[in-house]
Amino acid sequence: MPELDSSLQTILPGLSDCLSLQASPPPTQGLLIKRMQSDEHTFMEALKSKGYFLADVHGSIDMQTSPPTVRFAIDPGPRFVFGAVDIQVTSDEADVEALLRKVSGRVSPGKAYASNYVVDAEDSMLQELRRNGYPWPSLGTRKVVADHAKQDVQVRFVVHTGPHAVFGPARLEGLEDVRDETVRSVLAWEQGQSFDERKLEQTQEELIRSGLFRSVRVRVEPDSPPGATAPVVVSVLEAAPRTVRAGLWYYLDQGAGVSSGWTHRNVWGGGEEFSVDMELGQKLQKLDSALVLPHILHPDQALHIGAGYEHEETDVYESSSVKASAIFRRDFDFIQADCGLAYRLYEVDSKNQIRNFNLLSVPLGLAWTTVTNPLDPVSGFALSAQAEPFTPLSSEGEPFVLWNLTGRSYLSLHPQDTFVLAARGRYSLLAGAGHGNIPEDLLLYAGGGGSIRGYAYQYAGPLNKDDEPEGGMSAIDFSVELRWRINEEFGAVLFSDGGGAFARQNPEPSDTYFWGAGTGLRYYTPIGPLRFDVAVPLNRRSGVDDPFQLYLSLGQAF
């Protein structure tokens, strides 16, 4: 008996009533025979759908066993291939048939037959027509004939293109507080352009991404109007414009803290977003506000205006600062580009010496991401590069530049995302000024819950004579995590972190690197996973590093 190929060995057991219902055997031999015959018919239809039109399926029952045993002998026979493929097109356009043949995929003479290939080819043809100026294509009755003598299958497709059309007027439905022109500015087409279904999809994605709507549907009117124009309907359901959020965290090295925020995503009806965020911790207090003005000078460009206050108290310094910024952000598919101006005023108390810094900077950045779920990513990557030149506005101080390169990557190791391998890295550099002419909270540090776990906040780097962090001119850190989603509610992780902050701008292999490792639990909530990590320092310094560190917060570590 010929051996079944691997695809059939996978498909056929899942179709068998005898197998799926073996825990519920029929009460009589006659009913068991009917169940077996039903499987014979099902197997035969499945084999035909894969091109085995000459297959033979024979079932038998061994009544001498308890319970009775059902066996199937299957001879698939030869697999038929596609023979002649004819595409009948009701259109005056000479190049339409050639266009459709390019997307007919696996339905071509000599290729192995499968019925789903035929259905897929029809779907691809309709999609290609909708992308090339035909909003209303349809299918006629296809003809599929298996020739047992030639062992091939002839297929005839019948495709009605409908009229060639251009985009007509767009009608908007469901708007309440969002202005009409706000939606129209996002439309990916202009009236009079050749119809392309992808423009509808692009517009729908952009409107959903704006956060202004709970649902969006962009469709062409179902009937062809006179004049071969395609009117479009944009139907929306507006989302609640205001959001309130709150969070809490606990790090053994930084203590406890709470955060809260408020956002209005449609301040003046044009998708303008205003937000206020506050953090209150034992060592850090922050208040930030931001106003985002979309579609400034370009449909894909926004102006981000921000202002904030921050007070931080560490083992080495206490700083207070106010800041203001205005940054243009331009979106290019998966890439974001930033350029703007920022101002910072610092007062830093370090070693009983109070210093003031008055700095103007030009933040520049590029970011590329394919990550779709920032709180619990399972696939994709994110890369970013930032450069921020600082200029002192007072007579004291020197100009300097802060460089940052960061990357994150996520790889699912299981079809249901049960296991995810995550990795991240950072390289930062300060150039142009000496260590003493840079505010302490702009110096580079490593260690803590968002850096090298197992070491206290800012302690994975150079220390002064009192074993307190000095801050560095460069920093490198990286992490690898294996994440296991145990069930809907709980997960676990294993992780290892490494790197450090360095006194010189160009770290060398001989410099001291810090390594940490640990494990953690995740409790999954509707707003993201609750993280609890325990980490130990692998090269612990006596009198400096604690035996372990604890971290509790919302969201994955990165």
Coordinates of N, CA and C in Angstrom, one line a residue, residues 202-217:
Q202 N -5.5 51.8 3.5 CA -4.6 52.7 4.1 C -5.3 53.8 4.9
T203 N -6.4 54.3 4.4 CA -7.1 55.3 5.1 C -7.7 54.7 6.4
Q204 N -8.3 53.5 6.3 CA -8.9 52.9 7.5 C -7.9 52.7 8.6
E205 N -6.7 52.2 8.2 CA -5.6 52.0 9.2 C -5.2 53.3 9.8
E206 N -5.1 54.4 9.0 CA -4.6 55.6 9.6 C -5.7 56.2 10.5
L207 N -6.9 56.1 10.2 CA -8.0 56.6 11.1 C -8.0 55.8 12.4
I208 N -7.9 54.5 12.3 CA -7.8 53.7 13.6 C -6.6 54.1 14.4
R209 N -5.5 54.3 13.8 CA -4.3 54.6 14.5 C -4.4 56.0 15.2
S210 N -5.2 56.8 14.7 CA -5.3 58.2 15.3 C -5.9 58.1 16.7
G211 N -6.6 57.0 17.1 CA -7.1 56.9 18.4 C -8.4 57.7 18.7
L212 N -8.9 58.3 17.6 CA -10.1 59.1 17.7 C -11.4 58.3 17.6
F213 N -11.3 57.0 17.1 CA -12.5 56.3 16.7 C -12.4 54.9 17.3
R214 N -13.6 54.4 17.7 CA -13.7 53.0 18.2 C -13.8 52.0 17.1
S215 N -14.4 52.5 16.0 CA -14.5 51.6 14.8 C -14.5 52.5 13.6
V216 N -13.9 51.9 12.5 CA -13.8 52.6 11.2 C -14.1 51.6 10.1
R217 N -14.9 52.1 9.2 CA -15.1 51.2 8.0 C -15.1 52.1 6.7

